[in-house]
Steps between C-alpha positions, in 0.01 A plus 500: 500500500228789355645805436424708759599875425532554875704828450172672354214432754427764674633585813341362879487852593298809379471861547844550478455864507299549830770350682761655722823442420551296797237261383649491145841387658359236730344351204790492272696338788247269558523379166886515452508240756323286293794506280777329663252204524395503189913452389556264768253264309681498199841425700549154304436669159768761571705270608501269174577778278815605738557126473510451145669880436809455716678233277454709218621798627818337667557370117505863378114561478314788565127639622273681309220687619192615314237740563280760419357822757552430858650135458758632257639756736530269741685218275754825390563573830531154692761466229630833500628447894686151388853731401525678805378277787679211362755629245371307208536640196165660355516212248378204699175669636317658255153695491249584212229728471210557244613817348877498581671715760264803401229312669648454813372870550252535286260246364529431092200428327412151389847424603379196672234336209777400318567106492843545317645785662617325806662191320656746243699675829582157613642395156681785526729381796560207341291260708573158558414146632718635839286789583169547679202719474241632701201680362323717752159606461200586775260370262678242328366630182768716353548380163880659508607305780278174386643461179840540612436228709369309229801501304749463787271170580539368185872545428563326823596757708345509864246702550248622834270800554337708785175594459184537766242301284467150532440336110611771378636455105874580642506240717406249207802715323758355750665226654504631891184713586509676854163642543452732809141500533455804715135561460361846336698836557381775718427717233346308239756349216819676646713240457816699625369458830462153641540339165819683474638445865480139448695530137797714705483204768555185262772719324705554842486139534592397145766693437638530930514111480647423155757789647565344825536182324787578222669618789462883479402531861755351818331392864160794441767760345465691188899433454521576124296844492649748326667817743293772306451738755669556896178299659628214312863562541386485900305197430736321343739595778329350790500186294870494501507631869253188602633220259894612585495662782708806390450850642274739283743678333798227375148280428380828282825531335535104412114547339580802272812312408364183349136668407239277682477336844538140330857578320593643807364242746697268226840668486538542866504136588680434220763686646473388837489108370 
């Protein structure tokens, strides 16, 4: 397929700045809607890199994001919320951005033109054949996240990529490409708009499903969060209160006892049996 750099045509509407701001939000809706469709598309390429991830992180592997901008932000923090909504250690997840954690507030200059800099961070963690990472770019030209990719590819190691642009060089970087073609932003080349939605949405479902399926999640409950603050505590609570059928209290006590709903859940019947 041509490369299409679909993330820099220009928008389908104009005049941005005569509109009200009623107008301006019924167009961005209108085109966030295309997003979910655009994803949905791409549901059997998602679902081979979950496919080929999950054996390597039940033998000890881990997943590596990459990105630069917008799509690094959102690689740091889909992996950032790993520790506390499943209570993995920060280890297993892992997110990289062009720049390093300074640019996570502030962009770094050039950060992202560098083809070695992304590989070097990977080396770094000691990267191996049971790992698995996933470049994001909007553009799919972002020679930071590409040539990490490269390398990954070549030592064996599986690798995938999100990007909006279909033929884009990263997708020729990687073994599992998910393109979400979502058609040109509302203000011309802002990829952290519906380019970036669609990067967030992939990421839930990478990361949700590999979690769900190395058993970090029990029936649709978060049972191995971590209790870091009283709305959590409460959550985790009602889990016991629903799953055992204790009153809130002895159910409260039994969670701050063994430290997450699943210990707890665990212990109980252990008891009982």
């Amino acid at each position: 397929m041509a490369f299409e750099k679909i993330t820099e045509e220009s928008s389908l509407y104009n005049n941005l700045e005569k509109k009200s701001v009623a107008e301006i939000l019924e167009d961005i809706n209108r085109e966030d809607h295309k997003v979910a469709d655009a994803v949905q598309q791409i549901l059997p390429e998602i679902t081979d890199f979950v496919s080929k991830a999950l054996p390597r992180i039940l033998k000890g592997g881990r997943l590596f994001y990459l990105g630069a901008g917008t799509s690094g932000r959102l690689g740091v923090l889909d992996a950032s919320e790993i520790p506390p909504t499943y209570g993995m250690p920060p280890t297993v997840v892992i997110g990289f951005i062009a720049g390093g954690d300074t640019a996570l507030r502030n962009p770094v200059e050039k950060a992202e033109d560098d083809p070695e800099a992304g590989w070097k961070e990977l080396v770094a963690h000691n990267i191996g054949a049971n790992d698995a990472v996933v470049g994001i770019a909007a553009s799919g030209t972002t020679p930071y996240v590409i040539g990490a990719l490269r390398h990954a590819r070549e030592q064996g190691i599986l690798t995938g990529c999100i990007t909006s642009n279909p033929g884009a060089p990263i997708t020729e970087a990687c073994e599992v490409p998910m393109v979400t073609v979502v058609g040109p932003e509302y203000v011309t080349g802002s990829s952290r708009m519906k380019s970036g939605t669609a990067q967030k949405l992939v990421l839930n479902m990478i990361s949700t499903s590999l979690m769900i399926k190395i058993g970090r999640v029990k029936g649709n409950k978060m049972v191995n969060m971590q209790l870091t603050n009283k709305k959590l505590v409460d959550r985790g609570t009602r889990m016991l209160v629903d799953e055992l059928g204790l009153p809130y209290d002895q159910a409260k006590d039994l969670l701050l006892r063994y430290g997450s709903a699943k210990k707890a859940i665990d212990a109980y019947k252990g008891e009982k049996n």
